[in-house]
Amino acid sequence: METLDLGPYGHAEGTLRLPGSKSISNRVLLLAALSRGTTRVRDLLESDDTRVMLDALAALGVPCTQVGDTRDFIVEGCGGVFPVKSAKLFMGNAGTAIRPLTAALALSHGDYNVSGVARMHERPIGDLVNGLRQLGAQIDYLGNDGYPPLHIKPADVEAPAAPIRVRGDVSSQFLTALLLTLPLLPSATGEIVVEVEGELISKPYIDITLRLLRRFGIDVRQDGWERFTLPAAGAAGADGAKYLSPGEIRVEGDASSASYFLAAGAIGGGPLRVEGVGRDSIQGDVRFVDALAAMGARVTLHDDAIEVRGIDTPSGKLRALDMDFNHIPDAAMTIAVAALFADGTTTLRNIASWRVKETDRLAAMATELRKVGATVEEGADYLRVTPPAVLTPNASIDTYDDHRMAMCFSLVSLGGVPVTINDPKCVAKTFPTYFDEFARVAS
């Protein structure tokens, strides 16, 4: 197994440009593929997750051509239905790719097998499948019920007169998948209604979806977070080419990836500036800075950049928190590690969704935090972290093939102790050059 030794470091400062947002990248690729017209996608994230989406679209007959050595891609839209009617698609461990693509395939009148890595076959998709079956979609499970791999069969699908119901308390990606594809459906009423059962988690990610839909010509009426009304493609048999390409769209920097460097600026003194995301961001994870500021970090927001300059508390340590992180579950992982540098016990609440991510992040985070000396209480949907008086040096951190575990625990090295990251290349899922950038700002 490959390992990477980091630290000991005591300071972090510098400026870096963030890679593109994973959540925006894969949504934009799918919308551009389903649109009428050609879309130039600027600053697309280079990562494993976007690569599997690009490969899948190519296999489905949608040309996506890279412009020279840039991260710009030209996507030739297929007008609502994929040209290729039979394909086997491997989606790795990319939830942002497999879930919306499954919905689009269910509407494409083709025969498709969709699979991923072993962990993807443990991540639930049943609530989305149940929603698609309400439209008449024919989808079989090839392994365990409720989980990939899937066999999607040709079917005549049409929006029902009654609202489509989908659970919102497991993953917001199920609702996103429906919102991204339902405007392609014919409907006798001209509208399609989706109702959410239970509490909708990760609401800022749904906001990203709604904003991007508007860029491609779809306005969704919203009644709180419980009911969404979308325009349909028309009466049965009408052309499903509802989306119109905006011509060009830029992918902003990844706010989740920003969290590691912003926390590094707080722990390591700064000033540390990240560019590509700021107060104009459409990503909910930019609100990570609110939690960091509540812990005592000095944060300055610009239109397209964020800067952090150390800690402003009487103790010189971060201030312990007790906070609900349902709205930013990915970035909340960074707070769990930043809690090692706090002046008391930090509690992260309403994070049950961690258990169905790339790994069971609640269990993994508790295990690895204990390795560096923390006292940790792991609940069904919360984590309570009490920092040690002194961090345990030379901890060997397992990453569980989870990019965010690897990036989060790099911050331990800023506590003046060396740390070893196992399987560091797992960061290729969203940020292949992460450790190069971290080494550039840490000292």
Short mmCIF file of C-alpha atoms in Angstrom, two decimals:
data_model
loop_
_atom_site.label_atom_id
_atom_site.label_comp_id
_atom_site.label_asym_id
_atom_site.label_seq_id
_atom_site.Cartn_x
_atom_site.Cartn_y
_atom_site.Cartn_z
CA MET A 1 0.00 0.00 0.00
CA GLU A 2 1.26 3.44 -0.91
CA THR A 3 1.68 5.93 1.93
CA LEU A 4 2.50 9.62 2.28
CA ASP A 5 4.29 11.19 5.26
CA LEU A 6 3.30 14.76 6.12
CA GLY A 7 4.77 17.25 8.59
CA PRO A 8 5.46 18.16 11.20
CA TYR A 9 4.22 21.62 10.19
CA GLY A 10 3.25 24.66 12.22
CA HIS A 11 2.28 27.25 9.64
CA ALA A 12 0.17 27.54 6.47
CA GLU A 13 -0.09 30.48 4.09
CA GLY A 14 -0.32 31.24 0.39
CA THR A 15 -2.77 31.51 -2.49
CA LEU A 16 -4.22 28.76 -4.63
CA ARG A 17 -6.78 28.38 -7.40
CA LEU A 18 -9.36 25.70 -6.68
CA PRO A 19 -10.25 22.91 -9.10
CA GLY A 20 -13.81 22.94 -10.43
CA SER A 21 -16.73 21.83 -8.31
CA LYS A 22 -17.57 18.13 -8.62
CA SER A 23 -21.27 18.74 -7.96
CA ILE A 24 -21.50 21.44 -10.61
CA SER A 25 -19.29 19.61 -13.13
CA ASN A 26 -21.36 16.44 -13.37
CA ARG A 27 -24.69 18.27 -13.31
CA VAL A 28 -23.56 20.59 -16.11
CA LEU A 29 -22.22 17.70 -18.20
CA LEU A 30 -25.55 15.88 -18.03
CA LEU A 31 -27.62 18.99 -18.74
CA ALA A 32 -25.40 19.92 -21.69
CA ALA A 33 -25.68 16.36 -23.02
CA LEU A 34 -29.49 16.42 -22.82
CA SER A 35 -29.86 19.91 -24.34
CA ARG A 36 -30.49 21.14 -27.82
CA GLY A 37 -27.37 22.84 -29.13
CA THR A 38 -23.68 22.91 -28.31
CA THR A 39 -22.32 23.91 -24.90
CA ARG A 40 -18.81 24.98 -24.04
CA VAL A 41 -18.18 23.91 -20.44
CA ARG A 42 -15.32 25.94 -18.98
CA ASP A 43 -13.03 24.88 -16.11
CA LEU A 44 -14.46 21.37 -15.78
CA LEU A 45 -13.06 19.46 -12.81
CA GLU A 46 -10.37 16.93 -13.72
CA SER A 47 -11.07 13.94 -11.49
CA ASP A 48 -12.15 10.32 -11.42
CA ASP A 49 -15.79 11.31 -10.91
CA THR A 50 -15.97 13.58 -13.96
CA ARG A 51 -14.00 11.09 -16.02
CA VAL A 52 -16.59 8.35 -15.48
CA MET A 53 -19.35 10.77 -16.50
CA LEU A 54 -17.46 11.82 -19.65
CA ASP A 55 -16.82 8.16 -20.52
CA ALA A 56 -20.47 7.26 -19.98
CA LEU A 57 -21.73 10.12 -22.16
CA ALA A 58 -19.30 9.13 -24.92
CA ALA A 59 -20.57 5.54 -24.72
CA LEU A 60 -24.13 6.87 -25.03
CA GLY A 61 -23.30 8.76 -28.23
CA VAL A 62 -22.78 12.27 -26.85
CA PRO A 63 -19.53 13.85 -28.13
CA CYS A 64 -17.58 15.66 -25.38
CA THR A 65 -14.39 17.11 -26.86
CA GLN A 66 -11.63 18.66 -24.80
CA VAL A 67 -10.35 22.00 -26.10
CA GLY A 68 -6.58 21.70 -26.42
CA ASP A 69 -4.82 21.38 -23.07
CA THR A 70 -7.46 23.45 -21.25
CA ARG A 71 -10.21 22.16 -18.93
CA ASP A 72 -12.83 23.39 -21.40
CA PHE A 73 -15.06 20.82 -23.14
CA ILE A 74 -17.40 21.12 -26.10
CA VAL A 75 -20.54 19.04 -25.51
CA GLU A 76 -22.83 18.29 -28.47
CA GLY A 77 -26.32 17.97 -26.97
CA CYS A 78 -28.50 15.03 -27.99
CA GLY A 79 -31.81 16.86 -27.59
CA GLY A 80 -33.23 14.86 -24.72
CA VAL A 81 -32.72 11.18 -25.57
CA PHE A 82 -29.40 9.35 -25.79
CA PRO A 83 -28.63 8.09 -29.32
CA VAL A 84 -27.09 4.78 -28.20
CA LYS A 85 -29.79 2.35 -27.04
CA SER A 86 -27.67 -0.42 -25.53
CA ALA A 87 -24.66 0.03 -23.27
CA LYS A 88 -22.87 -1.25 -20.18
CA LEU A 89 -21.75 1.69 -18.07
CA PHE A 90 -19.23 1.62 -15.21
CA MET A 91 -19.67 4.58 -12.86
CA GLY A 92 -16.91 3.95 -10.31
CA ASN A 93 -17.92 5.38 -6.93
CA ALA A 94 -19.39 8.61 -8.34
CA GLY A 95 -22.77 9.26 -6.74
CA THR A 96 -23.08 12.57 -8.61
CA ALA A 97 -22.84 10.59 -11.86
CA ILE A 98 -24.70 7.31 -11.34
CA ARG A 99 -27.86 8.72 -9.77
CA PRO A 100 -28.84 11.44 -12.29
CA LEU A 101 -27.61 9.32 -15.18
CA THR A 102 -29.82 6.43 -14.04
CA ALA A 103 -32.83 8.76 -14.22
CA ALA A 104 -31.89 9.98 -17.70
CA LEU A 105 -31.36 6.41 -18.94
CA ALA A 106 -34.76 5.35 -17.64
CA LEU A 107 -36.28 7.94 -20.02
CA SER A 108 -34.17 6.97 -23.06
CA HIS A 109 -36.04 3.86 -24.27
CA GLY A 110 -32.89 1.74 -24.21
CA ASP A 111 -31.33 -1.32 -22.59
CA TYR A 112 -28.58 -0.38 -20.14
CA ASN A 113 -26.53 -2.01 -17.39
CA VAL A 114 -25.17 0.40 -14.78
CA SER A 115 -22.56 -0.67 -12.23
CA GLY A 116 -19.73 0.66 -10.09
CA VAL A 117 -17.05 -0.32 -7.62
CA ALA A 118 -17.91 -2.60 -4.68
CA ARG A 119 -18.64 0.35 -2.38
CA MET A 120 -21.06 1.84 -4.92
CA HIS A 121 -23.00 -1.43 -4.75
CA GLU A 122 -23.43 -0.72 -1.01
CA ARG A 123 -24.74 2.83 -1.51
CA PRO A 124 -28.56 3.04 -1.69
CA ILE A 125 -30.41 3.93 -4.87
CA GLY A 126 -33.78 2.33 -4.09
CA ASP A 127 -35.62 5.59 -3.36
CA LEU A 128 -34.69 6.92 -6.80
CA VAL A 129 -35.69 3.66 -8.49
CA ASN A 130 -39.04 3.77 -6.68
CA GLY A 131 -39.59 7.32 -7.96
CA LEU A 132 -38.74 6.29 -11.53
CA ARG A 133 -41.03 3.26 -11.36
CA GLN A 134 -43.89 5.68 -10.65
CA LEU A 135 -43.31 6.91 -14.23
CA GLY A 136 -43.44 3.40 -15.71
CA ALA A 137 -39.67 2.87 -15.83
CA GLN A 138 -38.53 -0.75 -15.97
CA ILE A 139 -35.51 -1.17 -13.68
CA ASP A 140 -34.23 -4.43 -12.17
CA TYR A 141 -31.65 -4.91 -9.44
CA LEU A 142 -28.82 -7.23 -10.47
CA GLY A 143 -27.61 -7.72 -6.89
CA ASN A 144 -29.23 -6.64 -3.65
CA ASP A 145 -32.60 -4.89 -3.81
CA GLY A 146 -32.23 -1.15 -3.38
CA TYR A 147 -28.62 -1.00 -4.58
CA PRO A 148 -26.65 -1.00 -7.84
CA PRO A 149 -25.87 -2.68 -10.18
CA LEU A 150 -28.99 -2.00 -12.24
CA HIS A 151 -30.56 -3.24 -15.46
CA ILE A 152 -32.64 -0.53 -17.13
CA LYS A 153 -35.02 -1.81 -19.81
CA PRO A 154 -36.83 0.00 -22.64
CA ALA A 155 -40.11 1.44 -21.37
CA ASP A 156 -42.74 3.99 -22.30
CA VAL A 157 -42.58 6.55 -19.52
CA GLU A 158 -44.95 9.43 -18.89
CA ALA A 159 -45.48 11.69 -15.92
CA PRO A 160 -48.46 10.59 -13.81
CA ALA A 161 -51.22 13.02 -12.95
CA ALA A 162 -50.50 12.49 -9.26
CA PRO A 163 -47.33 13.91 -7.69
CA ILE A 164 -44.17 11.81 -7.85
CA ARG A 165 -42.98 11.05 -4.34
CA VAL A 166 -39.37 10.58 -3.26
CA ARG A 167 -37.68 10.34 0.11
CA GLY A 168 -35.39 13.18 1.03
CA ASP A 169 -33.78 11.92 4.23
CA VAL A 170 -31.18 9.52 2.76
CA SER A 171 -29.59 11.51 -0.07
CA SER A 172 -30.51 14.74 -1.83
CA GLN A 173 -29.09 13.19 -5.02
CA PHE A 174 -32.33 11.23 -5.54
CA LEU A 175 -34.32 14.46 -5.79
CA THR A 176 -31.60 16.08 -7.92
CA ALA A 177 -31.73 13.14 -10.35
CA LEU A 178 -35.48 13.57 -10.79
CA LEU A 179 -35.31 17.35 -11.15
CA LEU A 180 -32.59 17.08 -13.81
CA THR A 181 -34.55 14.69 -16.01
CA LEU A 182 -38.31 15.09 -15.45
CA PRO A 183 -38.63 18.16 -17.76
CA LEU A 184 -37.91 15.76 -20.63
CA LEU A 185 -41.13 13.82 -19.96
CA PRO A 186 -44.48 14.34 -21.67
CA SER A 187 -47.33 15.19 -19.32
CA ALA A 188 -51.03 15.54 -20.01
CA THR A 189 -51.23 18.52 -17.65
CA GLY A 190 -48.08 20.26 -18.91
CA GLU A 191 -46.57 20.15 -15.43
CA ILE A 192 -44.87 17.56 -13.24
CA VAL A 193 -45.01 17.71 -9.44
CA VAL A 194 -42.46 16.10 -7.12
CA GLU A 195 -43.18 15.81 -3.42
CA VAL A 196 -40.49 15.05 -0.85
CA GLU A 197 -41.22 12.60 1.94
CA GLY A 198 -39.43 13.24 5.23
CA GLU A 199 -36.82 15.90 5.95
CA LEU A 200 -34.81 16.93 2.91
CA ILE A 201 -31.12 16.79 3.74
CA SER A 202 -28.34 18.77 2.03
CA LYS A 203 -30.74 21.45 0.81
CA PRO A 204 -27.93 23.64 -0.63
CA TYR A 205 -27.20 20.89 -3.16
CA ILE A 206 -30.79 21.08 -4.39
CA ASP A 207 -30.32 24.83 -4.73
CA ILE A 208 -27.34 24.16 -7.02
CA THR A 209 -29.58 21.93 -9.14
CA LEU A 210 -32.33 24.55 -9.38
CA ARG A 211 -29.90 27.32 -10.34
CA LEU A 212 -28.32 25.20 -13.08
CA LEU A 213 -31.71 24.19 -14.43
CA ARG A 214 -32.48 27.88 -14.89
CA ARG A 215 -29.27 28.28 -16.89
CA PHE A 216 -30.59 25.62 -19.28
CA GLY A 217 -34.05 27.18 -19.61
CA ILE A 218 -36.05 25.37 -16.90
CA ASP A 219 -37.77 27.32 -14.12
CA VAL A 220 -38.95 25.21 -11.20
CA ARG A 221 -41.67 26.44 -8.86
CA GLN A 222 -40.79 25.64 -5.29
CA ASP A 223 -43.10 25.30 -2.28
CA GLY A 224 -40.59 25.24 0.55
CA TRP A 225 -38.45 22.13 0.34
CA GLU A 226 -41.42 19.76 0.19
CA ARG A 227 -42.92 20.33 -3.28
CA PHE A 228 -41.43 21.17 -6.67
CA THR A 229 -43.38 21.86 -9.88
CA LEU A 230 -41.56 21.51 -13.21
CA PRO A 231 -42.66 22.31 -16.77
CA ALA A 232 -43.11 19.15 -18.82
CA ALA A 233 -42.03 18.50 -22.40
CA GLY A 234 -45.62 18.65 -23.63
CA ALA A 235 -48.41 16.21 -24.32
CA ALA A 236 -47.67 12.55 -24.88
CA GLY A 237 -45.61 12.08 -28.02
CA ALA A 238 -44.22 15.63 -28.03
CA ASP A 239 -40.55 16.35 -28.62
CA GLY A 240 -38.66 15.88 -25.36
CA ALA A 241 -35.90 18.34 -26.24
CA LYS A 242 -36.80 20.75 -23.47
CA TYR A 243 -33.37 21.99 -22.42
CA LEU A 244 -31.69 24.79 -24.36
CA SER A 245 -27.94 25.19 -24.21
CA PRO A 246 -26.74 28.48 -22.70
CA GLY A 247 -23.87 28.33 -25.21
CA GLU A 248 -21.21 28.58 -22.53
CA ILE A 249 -21.08 27.91 -18.81
CA ARG A 250 -18.20 28.09 -16.31
CA VAL A 251 -17.74 25.65 -13.45
CA GLU A 252 -16.83 27.54 -10.29
CA GLY A 253 -14.21 26.27 -7.85
CA ASP A 254 -15.09 23.45 -5.47
CA ALA A 255 -16.28 24.83 -2.14
CA SER A 256 -15.86 21.48 -0.37
CA SER A 257 -12.21 21.35 -1.44
CA ALA A 258 -11.79 24.94 -0.25
CA SER A 259 -12.66 23.85 3.30
CA TYR A 260 -9.34 22.05 3.86
CA PHE A 261 -7.25 25.08 2.95
CA LEU A 262 -9.46 27.52 4.83
CA ALA A 263 -9.15 25.37 7.94
CA ALA A 264 -5.39 25.18 7.32
CA GLY A 265 -5.27 28.98 7.29
CA ALA A 266 -7.06 29.10 10.63
CA ILE A 267 -4.93 26.40 12.27
CA GLY A 268 -1.66 27.47 10.65
CA GLY A 269 -2.05 31.24 11.00
CA GLY A 270 -2.40 32.26 7.35
CA PRO A 271 -2.98 34.39 5.50
CA LEU A 272 -4.34 31.71 3.18
CA ARG A 273 -6.44 32.67 0.16
CA VAL A 274 -8.45 30.36 -2.08
CA GLU A 275 -9.69 31.62 -5.45
CA GLY A 276 -12.54 30.37 -7.59
CA VAL A 277 -15.24 30.48 -4.92
CA GLY A 278 -16.55 33.34 -2.80
CA ARG A 279 -19.67 35.24 -1.77
CA ASP A 280 -21.12 34.83 -5.30
CA SER A 281 -20.88 31.04 -5.14
CA ILE A 282 -23.97 28.92 -5.86
CA GLN A 283 -22.58 26.14 -3.63
CA GLY A 284 -23.94 25.65 -0.14
CA ASP A 285 -20.59 24.43 1.14
CA VAL A 286 -19.33 28.01 1.00
CA ARG A 287 -21.21 28.33 4.30
CA PHE A 288 -18.40 26.31 5.84
CA VAL A 289 -16.84 29.71 6.53
CA ASP A 290 -19.71 30.49 8.93
CA ALA A 291 -18.75 27.51 11.09
CA LEU A 292 -15.06 28.39 10.84
CA ALA A 293 -15.77 31.99 11.86
CA ALA A 294 -17.87 30.76 14.78
CA MET A 295 -14.79 28.81 15.88
CA GLY A 296 -12.80 32.05 15.94
CA ALA A 297 -11.14 32.14 12.52
CA ARG A 298 -10.82 35.53 10.84
CA VAL A 299 -12.55 35.15 7.49
CA THR A 300 -12.79 37.66 4.63
CA LEU A 301 -15.20 36.96 1.76
CA HIS A 302 -14.62 38.39 -1.72
CA ASP A 303 -16.77 37.90 -4.83
CA ASP A 304 -14.58 35.05 -6.13
CA ALA A 305 -12.16 34.37 -3.28
CA ILE A 306 -12.00 33.66 0.46
CA GLU A 307 -9.14 34.51 2.80
CA VAL A 308 -8.46 33.28 6.34
CA ARG A 309 -6.03 34.83 8.80
CA GLY A 310 -5.55 32.73 11.91
CA ILE A 311 -7.57 32.55 15.10
CA ASP A 312 -9.00 35.43 17.12
CA THR A 313 -9.91 33.89 20.50
CA PRO A 314 -8.57 34.55 24.03
CA SER A 315 -7.15 31.02 24.24
CA GLY A 316 -5.44 31.17 20.87
CA LYS A 317 -7.26 27.95 20.01
CA LEU A 318 -10.33 27.38 17.90
CA ARG A 319 -13.60 27.70 19.82
CA ALA A 320 -15.52 24.45 20.35
CA LEU A 321 -18.90 24.19 18.57
CA ASP A 322 -22.22 22.42 18.94
CA MET A 323 -23.84 22.75 15.50
CA ASP A 324 -26.27 21.12 13.07
CA PHE A 325 -24.37 20.30 9.84
CA ASN A 326 -27.20 18.79 7.81
CA HIS A 327 -26.80 21.57 5.22
CA ILE A 328 -23.07 21.00 4.56
CA PRO A 329 -22.32 17.32 5.29
CA ASP A 330 -19.18 17.07 3.12
CA ALA A 331 -17.49 20.21 4.43
CA ALA A 332 -18.52 19.26 7.97
CA MET A 333 -15.87 16.54 7.90
CA THR A 334 -13.26 19.28 7.95
CA ILE A 335 -14.79 20.68 11.15
CA ALA A 336 -14.45 17.24 12.78
CA VAL A 337 -10.67 17.35 12.26
CA ALA A 338 -10.42 21.07 13.07
CA ALA A 339 -12.00 20.12 16.42
CA LEU A 340 -8.59 18.66 17.34
CA PHE A 341 -7.41 22.27 17.65
CA ALA A 342 -10.38 23.52 19.71
CA ASP A 343 -10.56 24.57 23.36
CA GLY A 344 -13.20 21.99 24.31
CA THR A 345 -15.63 19.41 22.99
CA THR A 346 -17.13 19.94 19.54
CA THR A 347 -20.41 18.26 18.57
CA LEU A 348 -21.48 17.78 14.94
CA ARG A 349 -25.19 16.97 14.69
CA ASN A 350 -27.60 15.70 12.01
CA ILE A 351 -24.92 14.01 9.90
CA ALA A 352 -26.51 10.58 9.42
CA SER A 353 -25.94 10.90 5.65
CA TRP A 354 -22.23 10.34 6.33
CA ARG A 355 -23.01 6.64 6.70
CA VAL A 356 -23.99 6.18 3.02
CA LYS A 357 -21.16 8.14 1.41
CA GLU A 358 -17.92 6.75 -0.10
CA THR A 359 -17.48 4.93 3.20
CA ASP A 360 -19.33 4.97 6.53
CA ARG A 361 -17.79 8.32 7.39
CA LEU A 362 -19.13 8.46 10.92
CA ALA A 363 -17.42 5.21 11.86
CA ALA A 364 -14.28 6.00 9.86
CA MET A 365 -13.90 9.49 11.31
CA ALA A 366 -14.33 8.24 14.87
CA THR A 367 -11.73 5.51 14.37
CA GLU A 368 -9.09 7.77 12.82
CA LEU A 369 -9.59 10.68 15.27
CA ARG A 370 -8.91 8.27 18.13
CA LYS A 371 -5.58 7.37 16.50
CA VAL A 372 -4.34 10.95 17.03
CA GLY A 373 -5.48 11.00 20.66
CA ALA A 374 -9.00 12.42 20.53
CA THR A 375 -11.83 11.19 22.71
CA VAL A 376 -14.74 10.51 20.36
CA GLU A 377 -18.39 9.65 20.89
CA GLU A 378 -20.09 8.28 17.78
CA GLY A 379 -23.88 8.35 17.63
CA ALA A 380 -26.39 7.34 14.99
CA ASP A 381 -26.34 10.85 13.51
CA TYR A 382 -23.77 12.81 15.50
CA LEU A 383 -20.09 12.93 16.40
CA ARG A 384 -18.64 14.43 19.58
CA VAL A 385 -14.90 15.20 19.55
CA THR A 386 -12.75 16.14 22.56
CA PRO A 387 -9.18 17.02 21.59
CA PRO A 388 -6.18 15.56 23.41
CA ALA A 389 -3.78 17.72 25.42
CA VAL A 390 -1.12 16.70 22.90
CA LEU A 391 -1.68 15.13 19.49
CA THR A 392 -0.32 11.61 19.10
CA PRO A 393 2.60 11.75 16.63
CA ASN A 394 3.21 9.37 13.72
CA ALA A 395 -0.41 8.21 13.45
CA SER A 396 -1.08 6.03 10.41
CA ILE A 397 -4.39 7.24 8.95
CA ASP A 398 -6.50 4.82 6.94
CA THR A 399 -8.53 6.55 4.23
CA TYR A 400 -11.08 3.86 3.24
CA ASP A 401 -10.77 4.76 -0.47
CA ASP A 402 -12.45 8.05 0.51
CA HIS A 403 -10.92 11.23 -0.86
CA ARG A 404 -12.33 13.41 1.92
CA MET A 405 -10.84 11.27 4.69
CA ALA A 406 -7.40 11.71 3.13
CA MET A 407 -7.71 15.47 2.67
CA CYS A 408 -9.22 16.12 6.11
CA PHE A 409 -6.51 14.31 8.01
CA SER A 410 -3.70 16.18 6.27
CA LEU A 411 -4.63 19.00 8.69
CA VAL A 412 -3.30 16.98 11.64
CA SER A 413 0.24 17.68 10.41
CA LEU A 414 -0.27 21.40 11.14
CA GLY A 415 -0.32 20.52 14.86
CA GLY A 416 3.43 20.07 14.90
CA VAL A 417 3.30 16.27 14.60
CA PRO A 418 4.08 14.01 11.65
CA VAL A 419 1.23 11.95 10.24
CA THR A 420 1.07 9.20 7.61
CA ILE A 421 -1.74 9.11 5.06
CA ASN A 422 -2.44 5.64 3.67
CA ASP A 423 -3.51 5.34 0.03
CA PRO A 424 -3.11 9.07 -0.66
CA LYS A 425 -4.00 8.70 -4.35
CA CYS A 426 -7.66 8.24 -3.43
CA VAL A 427 -7.86 12.06 -3.65
CA ALA A 428 -7.96 11.59 -7.45
CA LYS A 429 -11.74 11.23 -7.06
CA THR A 430 -12.05 15.04 -6.85
CA PHE A 431 -8.62 16.70 -6.38
CA PRO A 432 -5.70 14.75 -7.90
CA THR A 433 -3.13 17.46 -7.04
CA TYR A 434 -4.34 18.04 -3.47
CA PHE A 435 -1.18 16.97 -1.68
CA ASP A 436 1.02 19.00 -4.03
CA GLU A 437 -1.03 22.08 -3.20
CA PHE A 438 -1.02 21.30 0.52
CA ALA A 439 2.77 20.93 0.54
CA ARG A 440 3.05 24.29 -1.19
CA VAL A 441 1.21 26.17 1.58
CA ALA A 442 2.32 24.20 4.67
CA SER A 443 5.63 24.77 6.45
#
